[in-house]
Each structure stands twice: as structure tokens, then as C-alpha cells.
Coordinates of C-alpha atoms in Angstrom, one line a residue:
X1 CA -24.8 9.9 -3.1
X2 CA -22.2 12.9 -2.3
X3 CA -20.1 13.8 -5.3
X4 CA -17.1 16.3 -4.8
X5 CA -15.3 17.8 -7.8
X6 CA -14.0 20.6 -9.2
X7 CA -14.2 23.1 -12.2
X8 CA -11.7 25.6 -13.1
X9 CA -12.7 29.0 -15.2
X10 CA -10.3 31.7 -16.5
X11 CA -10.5 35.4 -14.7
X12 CA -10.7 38.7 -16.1
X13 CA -8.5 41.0 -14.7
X14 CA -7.3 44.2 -14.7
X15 CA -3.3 44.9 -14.6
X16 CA -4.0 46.2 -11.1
X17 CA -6.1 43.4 -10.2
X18 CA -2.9 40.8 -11.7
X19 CA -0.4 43.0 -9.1
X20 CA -3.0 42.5 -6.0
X21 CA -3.3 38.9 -6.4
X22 CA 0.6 38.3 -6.8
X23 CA 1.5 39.8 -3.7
X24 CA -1.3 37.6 -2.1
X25 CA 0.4 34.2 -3.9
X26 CA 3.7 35.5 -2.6
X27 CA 2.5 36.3 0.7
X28 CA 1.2 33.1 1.3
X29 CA 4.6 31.6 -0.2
X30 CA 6.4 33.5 2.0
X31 CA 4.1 32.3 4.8
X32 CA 4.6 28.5 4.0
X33 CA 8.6 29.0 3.7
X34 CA 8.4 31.0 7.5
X35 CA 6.4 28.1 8.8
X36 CA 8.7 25.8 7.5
X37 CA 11.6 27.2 9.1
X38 CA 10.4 27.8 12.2
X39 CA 8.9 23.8 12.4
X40 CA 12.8 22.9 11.8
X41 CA 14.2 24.9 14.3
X42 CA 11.7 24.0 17.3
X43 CA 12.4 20.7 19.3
X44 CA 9.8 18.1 18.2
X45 CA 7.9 18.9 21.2
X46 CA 6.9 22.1 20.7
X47 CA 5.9 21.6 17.4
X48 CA 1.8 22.0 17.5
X49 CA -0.7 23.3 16.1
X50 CA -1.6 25.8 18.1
X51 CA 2.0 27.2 18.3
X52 CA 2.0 27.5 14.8
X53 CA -1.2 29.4 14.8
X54 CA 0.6 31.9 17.1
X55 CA 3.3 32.6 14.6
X56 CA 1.4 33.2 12.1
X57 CA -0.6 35.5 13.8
X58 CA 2.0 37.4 14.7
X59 CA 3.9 37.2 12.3
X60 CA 1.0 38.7 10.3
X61 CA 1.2 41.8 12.7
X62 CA 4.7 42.5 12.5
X63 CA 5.4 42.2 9.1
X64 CA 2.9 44.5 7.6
X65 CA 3.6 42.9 3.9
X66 CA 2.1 39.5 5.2
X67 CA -1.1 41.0 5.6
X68 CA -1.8 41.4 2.6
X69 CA -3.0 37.9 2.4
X70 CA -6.4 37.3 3.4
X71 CA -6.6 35.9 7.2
X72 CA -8.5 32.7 6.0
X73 CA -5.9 32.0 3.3
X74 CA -3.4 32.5 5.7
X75 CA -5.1 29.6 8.2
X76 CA -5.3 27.5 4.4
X77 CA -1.4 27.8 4.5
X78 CA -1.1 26.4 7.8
X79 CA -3.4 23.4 7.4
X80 CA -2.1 22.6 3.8
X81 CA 1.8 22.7 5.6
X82 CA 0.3 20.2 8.3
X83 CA -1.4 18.0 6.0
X84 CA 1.8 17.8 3.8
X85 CA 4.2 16.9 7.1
X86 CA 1.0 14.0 7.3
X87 CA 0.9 12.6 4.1
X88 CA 4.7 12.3 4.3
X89 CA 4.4 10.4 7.8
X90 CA 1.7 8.3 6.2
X91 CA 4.6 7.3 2.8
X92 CA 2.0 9.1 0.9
X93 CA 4.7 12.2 -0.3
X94 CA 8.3 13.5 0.5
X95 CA 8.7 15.8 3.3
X96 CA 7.5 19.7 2.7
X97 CA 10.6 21.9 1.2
X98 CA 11.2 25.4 0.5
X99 CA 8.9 26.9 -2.4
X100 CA 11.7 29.0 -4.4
X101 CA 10.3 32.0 -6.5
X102 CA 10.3 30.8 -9.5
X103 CA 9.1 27.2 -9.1
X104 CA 6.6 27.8 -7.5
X105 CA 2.9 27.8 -9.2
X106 CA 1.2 30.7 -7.3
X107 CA -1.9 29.6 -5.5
X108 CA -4.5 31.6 -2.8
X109 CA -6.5 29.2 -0.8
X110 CA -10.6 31.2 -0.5
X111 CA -11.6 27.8 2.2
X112 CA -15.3 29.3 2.7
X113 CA -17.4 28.9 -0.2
X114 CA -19.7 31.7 1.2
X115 CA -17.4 34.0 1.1
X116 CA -17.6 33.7 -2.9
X117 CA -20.5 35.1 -3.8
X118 CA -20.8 33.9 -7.1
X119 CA -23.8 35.4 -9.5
X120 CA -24.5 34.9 -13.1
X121 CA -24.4 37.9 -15.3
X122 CA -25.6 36.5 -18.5
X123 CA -24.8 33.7 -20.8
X124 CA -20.7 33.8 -21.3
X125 CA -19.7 35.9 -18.0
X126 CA -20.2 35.3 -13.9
X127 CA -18.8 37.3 -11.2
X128 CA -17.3 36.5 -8.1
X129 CA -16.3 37.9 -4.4
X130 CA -12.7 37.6 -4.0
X131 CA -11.1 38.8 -0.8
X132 CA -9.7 42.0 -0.6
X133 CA -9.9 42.5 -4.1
X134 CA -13.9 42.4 -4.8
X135 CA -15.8 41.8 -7.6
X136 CA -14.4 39.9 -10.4
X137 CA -16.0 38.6 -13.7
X138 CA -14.6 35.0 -14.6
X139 CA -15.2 33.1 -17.8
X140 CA -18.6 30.5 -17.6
X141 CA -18.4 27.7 -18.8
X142 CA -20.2 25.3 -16.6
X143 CA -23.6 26.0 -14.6
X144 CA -22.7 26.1 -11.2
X145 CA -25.0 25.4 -7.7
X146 CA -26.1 28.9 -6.8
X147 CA -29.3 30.3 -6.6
X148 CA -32.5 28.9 -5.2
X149 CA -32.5 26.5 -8.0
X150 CA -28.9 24.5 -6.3
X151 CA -31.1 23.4 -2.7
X152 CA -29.4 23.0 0.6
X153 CA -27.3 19.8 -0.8
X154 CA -25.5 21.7 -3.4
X155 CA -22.7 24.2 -3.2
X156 CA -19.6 25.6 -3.6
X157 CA -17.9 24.6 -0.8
X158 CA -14.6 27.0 -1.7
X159 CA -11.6 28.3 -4.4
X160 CA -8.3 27.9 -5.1
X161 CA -7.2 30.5 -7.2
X162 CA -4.2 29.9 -9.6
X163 CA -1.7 31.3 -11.8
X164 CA 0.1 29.7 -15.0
X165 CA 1.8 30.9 -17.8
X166 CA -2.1 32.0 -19.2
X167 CA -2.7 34.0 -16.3
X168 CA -5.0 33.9 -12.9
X169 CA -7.8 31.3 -13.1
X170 CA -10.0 30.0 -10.3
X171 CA -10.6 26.2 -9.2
X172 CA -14.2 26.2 -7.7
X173 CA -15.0 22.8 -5.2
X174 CA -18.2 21.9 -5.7
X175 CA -20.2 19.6 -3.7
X176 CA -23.4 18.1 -4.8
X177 CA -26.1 15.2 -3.6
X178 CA -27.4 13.3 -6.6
X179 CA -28.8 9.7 -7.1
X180 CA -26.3 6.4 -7.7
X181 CA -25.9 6.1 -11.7
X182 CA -27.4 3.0 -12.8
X183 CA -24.8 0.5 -14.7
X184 CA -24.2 1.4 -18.4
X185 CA -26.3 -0.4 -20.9
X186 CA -23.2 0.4 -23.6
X187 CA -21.2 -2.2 -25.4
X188 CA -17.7 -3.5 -24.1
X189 CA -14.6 -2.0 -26.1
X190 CA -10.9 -2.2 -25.9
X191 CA -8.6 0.9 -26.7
X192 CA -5.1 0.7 -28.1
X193 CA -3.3 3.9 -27.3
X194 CA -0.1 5.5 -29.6
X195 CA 0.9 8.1 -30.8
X196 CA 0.3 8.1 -34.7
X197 CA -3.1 7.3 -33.9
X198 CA -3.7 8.6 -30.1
X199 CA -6.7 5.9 -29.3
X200 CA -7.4 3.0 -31.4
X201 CA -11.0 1.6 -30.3
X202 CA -11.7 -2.2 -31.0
X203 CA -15.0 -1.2 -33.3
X204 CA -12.8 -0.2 -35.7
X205 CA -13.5 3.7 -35.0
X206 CA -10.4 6.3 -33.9
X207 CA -9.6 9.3 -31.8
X208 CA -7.1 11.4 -33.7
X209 CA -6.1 15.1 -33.3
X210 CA -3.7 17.5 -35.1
X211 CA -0.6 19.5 -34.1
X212 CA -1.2 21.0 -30.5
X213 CA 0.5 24.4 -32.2
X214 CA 0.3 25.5 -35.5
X215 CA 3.3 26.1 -37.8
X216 CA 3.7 29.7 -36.9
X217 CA 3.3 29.0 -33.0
X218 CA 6.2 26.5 -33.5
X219 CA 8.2 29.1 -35.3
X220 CA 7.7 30.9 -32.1
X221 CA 8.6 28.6 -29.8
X222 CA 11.8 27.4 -31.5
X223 CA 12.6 31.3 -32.1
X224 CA 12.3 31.7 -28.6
X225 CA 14.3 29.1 -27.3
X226 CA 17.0 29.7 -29.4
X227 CA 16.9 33.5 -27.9
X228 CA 17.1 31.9 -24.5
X229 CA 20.4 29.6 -25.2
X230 CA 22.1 32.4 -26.5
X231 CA 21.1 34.8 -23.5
X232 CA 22.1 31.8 -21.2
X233 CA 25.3 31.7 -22.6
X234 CA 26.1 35.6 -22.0
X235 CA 25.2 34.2 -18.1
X236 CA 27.8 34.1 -15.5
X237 CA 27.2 30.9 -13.9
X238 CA 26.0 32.3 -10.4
X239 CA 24.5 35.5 -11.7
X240 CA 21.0 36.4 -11.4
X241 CA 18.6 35.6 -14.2
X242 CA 17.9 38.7 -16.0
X243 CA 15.0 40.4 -16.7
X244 CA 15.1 39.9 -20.8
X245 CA 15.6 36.4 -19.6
X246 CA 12.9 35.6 -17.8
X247 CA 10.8 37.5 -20.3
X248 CA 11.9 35.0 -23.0
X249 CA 10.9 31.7 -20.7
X250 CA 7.5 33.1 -20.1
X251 CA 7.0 33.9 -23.7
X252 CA 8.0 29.6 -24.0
X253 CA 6.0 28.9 -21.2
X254 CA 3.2 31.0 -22.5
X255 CA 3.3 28.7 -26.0
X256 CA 3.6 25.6 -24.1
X257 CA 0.5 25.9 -21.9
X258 CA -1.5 26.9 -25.1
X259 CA -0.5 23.2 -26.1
X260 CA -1.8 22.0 -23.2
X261 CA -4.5 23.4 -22.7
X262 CA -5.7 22.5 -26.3
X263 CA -4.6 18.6 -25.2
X264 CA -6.6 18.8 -22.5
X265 CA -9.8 20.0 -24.1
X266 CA -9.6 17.4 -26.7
X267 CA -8.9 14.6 -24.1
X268 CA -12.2 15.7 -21.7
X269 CA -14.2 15.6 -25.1
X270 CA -12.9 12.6 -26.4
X271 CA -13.6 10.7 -22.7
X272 CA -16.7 12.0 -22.5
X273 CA -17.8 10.5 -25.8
X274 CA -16.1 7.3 -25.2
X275 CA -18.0 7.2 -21.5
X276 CA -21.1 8.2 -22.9
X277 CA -21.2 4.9 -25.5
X278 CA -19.9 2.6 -23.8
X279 CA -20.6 0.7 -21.2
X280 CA -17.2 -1.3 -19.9
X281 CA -13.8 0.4 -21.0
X282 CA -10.5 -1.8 -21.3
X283 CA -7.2 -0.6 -21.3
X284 CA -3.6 -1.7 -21.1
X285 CA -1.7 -1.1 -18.3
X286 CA 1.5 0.6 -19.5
X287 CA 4.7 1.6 -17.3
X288 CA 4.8 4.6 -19.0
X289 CA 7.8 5.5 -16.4
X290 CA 9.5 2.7 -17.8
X291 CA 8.6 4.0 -21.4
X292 CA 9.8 7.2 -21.1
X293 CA 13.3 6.5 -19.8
X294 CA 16.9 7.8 -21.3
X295 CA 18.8 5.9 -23.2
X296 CA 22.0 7.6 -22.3
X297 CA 23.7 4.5 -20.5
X298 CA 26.9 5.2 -18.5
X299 CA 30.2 5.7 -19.1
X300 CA 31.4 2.4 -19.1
X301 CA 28.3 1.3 -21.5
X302 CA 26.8 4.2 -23.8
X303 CA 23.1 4.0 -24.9
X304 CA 22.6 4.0 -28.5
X305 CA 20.1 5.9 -30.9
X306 CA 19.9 8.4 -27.7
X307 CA 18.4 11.5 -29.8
X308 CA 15.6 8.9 -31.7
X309 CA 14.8 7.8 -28.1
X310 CA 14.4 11.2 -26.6
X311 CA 12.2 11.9 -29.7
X312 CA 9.8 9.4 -28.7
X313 CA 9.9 9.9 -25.2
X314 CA 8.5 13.5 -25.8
X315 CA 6.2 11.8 -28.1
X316 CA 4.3 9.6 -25.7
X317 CA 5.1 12.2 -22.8
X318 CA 3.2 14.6 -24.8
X319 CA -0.3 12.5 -25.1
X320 CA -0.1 11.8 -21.9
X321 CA -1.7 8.4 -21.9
X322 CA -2.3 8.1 -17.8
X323 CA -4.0 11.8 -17.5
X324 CA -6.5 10.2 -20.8
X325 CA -6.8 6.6 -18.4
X326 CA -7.8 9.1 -15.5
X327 CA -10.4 11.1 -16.9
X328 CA -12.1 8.2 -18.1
X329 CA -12.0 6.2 -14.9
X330 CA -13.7 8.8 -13.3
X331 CA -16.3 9.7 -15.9
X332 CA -17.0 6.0 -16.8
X333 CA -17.9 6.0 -12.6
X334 CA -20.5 9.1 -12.7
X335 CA -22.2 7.1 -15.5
X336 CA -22.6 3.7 -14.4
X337 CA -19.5 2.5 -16.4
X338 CA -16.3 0.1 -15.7
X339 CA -12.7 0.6 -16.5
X340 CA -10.8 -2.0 -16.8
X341 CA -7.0 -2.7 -17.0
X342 CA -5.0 -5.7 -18.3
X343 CA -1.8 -6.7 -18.9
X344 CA 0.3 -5.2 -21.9
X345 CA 2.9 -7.3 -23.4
X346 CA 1.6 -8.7 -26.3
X347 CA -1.1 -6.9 -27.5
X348 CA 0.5 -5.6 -30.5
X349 CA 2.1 -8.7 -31.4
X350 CA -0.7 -11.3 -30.7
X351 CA -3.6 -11.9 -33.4
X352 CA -7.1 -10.9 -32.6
X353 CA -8.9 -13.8 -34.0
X354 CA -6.3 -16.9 -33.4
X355 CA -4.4 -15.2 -30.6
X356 CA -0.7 -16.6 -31.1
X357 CA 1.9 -14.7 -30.9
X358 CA 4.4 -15.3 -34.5
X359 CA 7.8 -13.7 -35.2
X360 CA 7.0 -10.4 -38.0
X361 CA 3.2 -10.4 -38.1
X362 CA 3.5 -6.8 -37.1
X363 CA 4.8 -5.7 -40.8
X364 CA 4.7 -2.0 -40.2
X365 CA 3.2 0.7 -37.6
X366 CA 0.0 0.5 -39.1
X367 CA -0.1 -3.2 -41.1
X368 CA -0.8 -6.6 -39.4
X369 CA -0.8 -10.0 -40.8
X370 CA -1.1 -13.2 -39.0
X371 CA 2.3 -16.0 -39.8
X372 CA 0.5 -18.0 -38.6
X373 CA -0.5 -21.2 -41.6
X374 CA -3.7 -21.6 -40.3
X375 CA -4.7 -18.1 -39.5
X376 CA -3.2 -15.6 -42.2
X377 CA -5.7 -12.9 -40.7
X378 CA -4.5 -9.1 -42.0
X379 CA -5.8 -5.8 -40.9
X380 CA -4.8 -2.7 -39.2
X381 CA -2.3 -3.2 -36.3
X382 CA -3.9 -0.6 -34.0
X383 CA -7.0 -2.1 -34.0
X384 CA -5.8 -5.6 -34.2
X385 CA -4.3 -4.5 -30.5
X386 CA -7.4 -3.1 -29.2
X387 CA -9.1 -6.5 -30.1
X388 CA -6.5 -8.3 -28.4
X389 CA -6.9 -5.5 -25.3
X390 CA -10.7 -6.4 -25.0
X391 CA -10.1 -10.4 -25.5
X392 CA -7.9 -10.4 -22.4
X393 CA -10.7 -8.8 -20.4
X394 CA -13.7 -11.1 -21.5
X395 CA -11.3 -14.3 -20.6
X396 CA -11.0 -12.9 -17.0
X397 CA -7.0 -11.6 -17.8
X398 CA -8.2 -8.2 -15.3
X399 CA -4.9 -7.0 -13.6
X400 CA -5.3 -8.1 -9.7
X401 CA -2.4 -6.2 -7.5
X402 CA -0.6 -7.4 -4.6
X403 CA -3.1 -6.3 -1.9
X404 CA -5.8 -8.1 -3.8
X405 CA -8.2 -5.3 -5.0
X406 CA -8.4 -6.0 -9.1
X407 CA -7.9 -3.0 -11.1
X408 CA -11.0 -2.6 -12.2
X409 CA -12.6 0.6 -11.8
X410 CA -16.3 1.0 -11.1
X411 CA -18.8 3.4 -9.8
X412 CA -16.3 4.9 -7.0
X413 CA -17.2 8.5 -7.5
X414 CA -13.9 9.7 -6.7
X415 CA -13.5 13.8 -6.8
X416 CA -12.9 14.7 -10.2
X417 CA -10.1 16.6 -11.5
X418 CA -10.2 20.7 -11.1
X419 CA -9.9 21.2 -14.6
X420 CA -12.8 18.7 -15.4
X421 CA -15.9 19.6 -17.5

């Protein structure tokens, strides 16, 4: 079986290193926004790929600041731009648009994994072979197929490297030949997920976590964004951003990525432990779309409670419950495992052992007792609807969608996530 995924590691770079590799992301920016214009200005005719090869070849040789970026980045522009126009003929995306400055996450495409070089240096540290810059250490934190030891099956197959608000990492793609899993011996369970208690699991266990940022990180943030209003406000609408100004949202942007990257790591170690004991995974299917809307209302007909709203909205936003649903689709599959989704209204209301549905039996967020006079079950409401998540499952309530394929998700080996562990 051929598995594809990814892993992502953190450089180490010098501040001369930092400045090579952002005119390379710009450069290849630059290169996406030429291509773009020139596509709309030719007659559909002429568009192909061979003329675009042409322009960027020579635009490459006239503009002296384009080569900068590597010539097989350059071609990585090109078929990313032609795969984008594809994916928006197929309904898959919106058309390609204009990558502005500062919306744009910087990314250099390294397509040949031999080009890479990577090597080992000891336990915490590897280096690898970027183009035109050399040899670069990069945090390790995964064994990778190098070496003698990887075989002619597996190998890096190539890079993206990438910038956020932490600074330059690199996304290797790694492709490897390994046997079918076997199915998973583990135990069924149903998860209830929230957000005063992230995952409720139907064996009475939890996942909880803390604060993503402690008090003085908050302090920070909230210091910060209070710098930016009144900056902003000094702002002639129409005026550049200044530079103080854009030194203050990177300073935000800086705090918010720590939170997410400490999300992240606790949601790949709580899904691994969750794939790892069990055998069949249920879940509810939530709209979190739907969830996460406004309450403003119109004119005519004003929401109420808007601010409580928007405080919970943030809430679930910021647990993100589908990225958790994701990683343990794909983990369950490399082990063997099933994840499966049922329908959510209900499950917080219904009783786990009678299963009716009564008016108040949810007295609070966390307590549940039955109305029901022939019932009168109580217990925690979290785990109550994790019961009722798994019942649904075991009496065949498995979501099924229009074109017929039920949402259950077995061994598919679908390419992991670049950040996955």
C-alpha cells in the first residue's frame, strides 16, 4: 500500500538566510500575479501551457529580480496556477485572484525531493539542501526515509517551504510503501465535543486542556491590540499602513500562532491516543458553519444577545472541532480504525439508557436527569451525549449523503495533513 503525507519542521536561520528566502516567496508571488495577468489578457485560444512556459522564461531573463527564484520553483508556480484554473473548472474552488502583499502566506515550491539532500546531524537537529541558499539545519522531530535504511519505496518526494507569523518552516512530502493495517481490535466509543469540556468520551473518560496563552501572553495580546486601534485611528483612510503599524499586527499575529500551534499539538496527541484505543470512533455531525453565524440580524429585524453570541462563536471557532474530526479520520485509517458520523440533533437532550427525549432533563451544562417517570436516570450531561452519540451508530443511524456513499470513514489512507505527527 502507498501512503503519501506530510511533516512540517521549524528552520533555523540566519537574519541573512530570513532576507534570501523572502525575496524568493515574493518572487514567486510576483510570478503568480504576472501569470495571472497575462492569462486575462490573451484570447482563450492562446492560452496554453507552453505559452505560458515562454513567459516565464523570459520573463525570468528580463527582469533580473525574478531570478532570484529557483528555476524549478518557478515551473511549481506555473503548474500550481494551472491546477487552480482546473479545480475551479471542475466546481472544486473559485477562480485564481491576485495574491496582495500582505495576504498572502509566503510559500517556495522545492518539487524534486533529490534536490533536498536531507542528513541527520544528531538526535534534535537535521540539515537540508535548499536552493540557492545551501545548507540549512531544521528542527527534528520525526525520522524521516533517508539513508540506506528508507529502500527504493521510501522517500521524500519534495518541500514546500513556508512562512507564518513564527517564522520559515519546511513541509516535507513523504512517500512510503507499507503493508494494509489490519482492522482495530479496540472497543467502539462515542465522543461529545464542547467547549467546557473539549471531548467527552462515552467510557466516562475526558480530553481537557487549559488556556492556549497564559495570563501574561493575554496581557500582551490585548496590549497590543489596543495599540493597533489607536494607531488605526491616527490613519487616513487611504494611507499606507505604516511601519509601527504593521509591527504591532505581527507582534498579534506572532501571539496568535503560539495559540495555535499549542492547539494543534494537543489535538494530534489527543487523536492519536484516542486512535490508538479504539477501534470504531463516532461523532456527531455538526454544521459548525451554521454554529458559528452572527446574530446581528438586519435593519428591519436586529439580532439580540449579539456580543454573548460572538463570545461563543470564538469559543467553538477556537477548538476547532472539524480540524479534531480530521485528524482522527485519517489516523483511525493508518491503524485499521472507523470513523463514523451520525446525526446531531438530540444528543444532548435525549437519555442514554431510555432514549426519550423530555422537556428540562438537561438541568445545567454539566447535569442531566431523565423526566422521564419511568426512567429518572442522572449523570453528567457530556457523557450522557456521547452515550447517545455511540447508540445512534450501533442501531444503524450512520449518516448516508445524497450520492449514496455513508459517512463512514475506513481504511482510505488519504494524505495526511503537513503538519501531522
Amino acid at each position: 500500500m502507498k501512503r503519501q503525507f506530510g511533516h512540517r519542521a521549524r528552520l533555523a536561520l540566519t537574519p541573512a538566510q530570513v532576507s534570501v528566502l523572502d525575496g524568493q516567496a515574493h518572487a514567486a508571488r510576483t510570478t503568480w500575479n504576472l501569470l495571472h495577468d497575462w492569462w486575462l489578457m490573451l484570447p482563450k485560444a492562446k492560452r496554453t501551457l507552453a505559452a505560458a512556459d515562454a513567459v516565464i522564461r523570459r520573463g525570468r531573463k528580463d527582469l533580473p529580480w525574478l531570478g532570484v527564484l529557483p528555476a524549478q520553483a518557478a515551473q511549481a508556480v506555473l503548474k500550481n496556477y494551472f491546477q487552480a484554473w482546473k479545480n475551479c473548472w471542475e466546481g472544486r474552488a473559485h477562480a485564481p485572484e491576485f495574491k496582495a502583499r500582505f495576504r498572502t502566506r509566503m510559500s517556495i515550491d522545492i518539487p524534486q525531493g533529490r534536490d533536498l539532500q536531507v542528513v541527520r546531524v544528531h538526535r534534535r537537529w537535521g540539515v537540508v539542501n535548499i536552493p540557492k541558499l545551501g545548507r540549512v539545519k531544521f528542527r527534528w522531530t520525526k525520522d524521516l526515509p533517508i539513508g540506506k535504511g528508507a529502500g527504493k519505496t521510501n522517500r521524500i518526494t519534495g518541500a514546500r517551504l513556508v512562512k507564518d507569523a513564527l517564522g520559515w518552516h519546511i513541509a516535507f512530502r513523504i512517500s512510503v510503501l507499507e503493508q494494509a493495517p489490519a482492522p482495530h481490535p479496540g472497543p467502539e466509543v462515542g465522543i461529545d465535543a464542547g467547549i467546557t469540556i473539549p471531548l467527552a468520551l462515552s467510557d466516562g473518560t475526558t480530553a481537557e486542556h487549559g488556556p492556549w496563552l497564559s495570563r501574561k501572553e493575554q496581557a500582551r495580546l490585548l496590549a497590543y491590540g489596543q495599540r493597533a486601534a489607536r494607531r488605526e485611528t491616527h490613519r487616513t483612510k487611504g494611507e499606507p499602513i505604516s511601519g509601527r503599524l504593521h509591527k504591532t499586527y505581527d507582534q498579534i499575529a506572532r501571539i496568535r500562532a503560539t495559540a495555535k500551534r499549542r492547539r494543534d499539538d494537543w489535538q494530534h496527541q489527543t487523536t492519536t491516543a484516542i486512535a490508538t484505543t479504539y477501534g470504531t470512533v463516532v461523532v456527531e455531525a455538526l454544521p459548525i458553519t451554521n454554529m458559528t453565524r452572527s446574530a446581528k440580524g438586519t435593519l428591519e429585524r436586529p439580532g439580540k444577545n449579539v456580543a454573548q453570541k460572538a463570545g461563543l462563536n470564538r469559543a467553538i471557532l477556537g477548538e476547532a472541532w472539524g480540524r479534531t474530526v480530521e485528524l482522527l479520520a485519517y489516523k483511525l485509517a493508518h491503524r485499521g480504525g472507523t470513523l463514523a458520523e451520525v446525526p446531531a440533533p438530540g444528543t444532548s437532550q435525549e437519555c442514554s439508557v431510555c432514549h426519550t427525549i423530555t422537556p428540562g432533563s438537561r438541568r445545567s451544562q454539566a447535569e442531566f436527569v431523565c423526566n422521564n417517570p419511568a426512567c429518572g436516570w442522572e449523570g453528567n450531561a457530556d457523557h450522557n451525549a456521547a452515550r447517545t452519540t455511540l447508540h445512534r451508530y450501533r442501531t444503524g443511524h450512520a449518516l448516508v449523503p445524497a450520492a449514496g456513499r455513508a459517512v463512514v470513514r475506513r481504511a482510505s489512507h488519504a494524505a495526511k495533513p503537513a503538519t501531522a505527527r
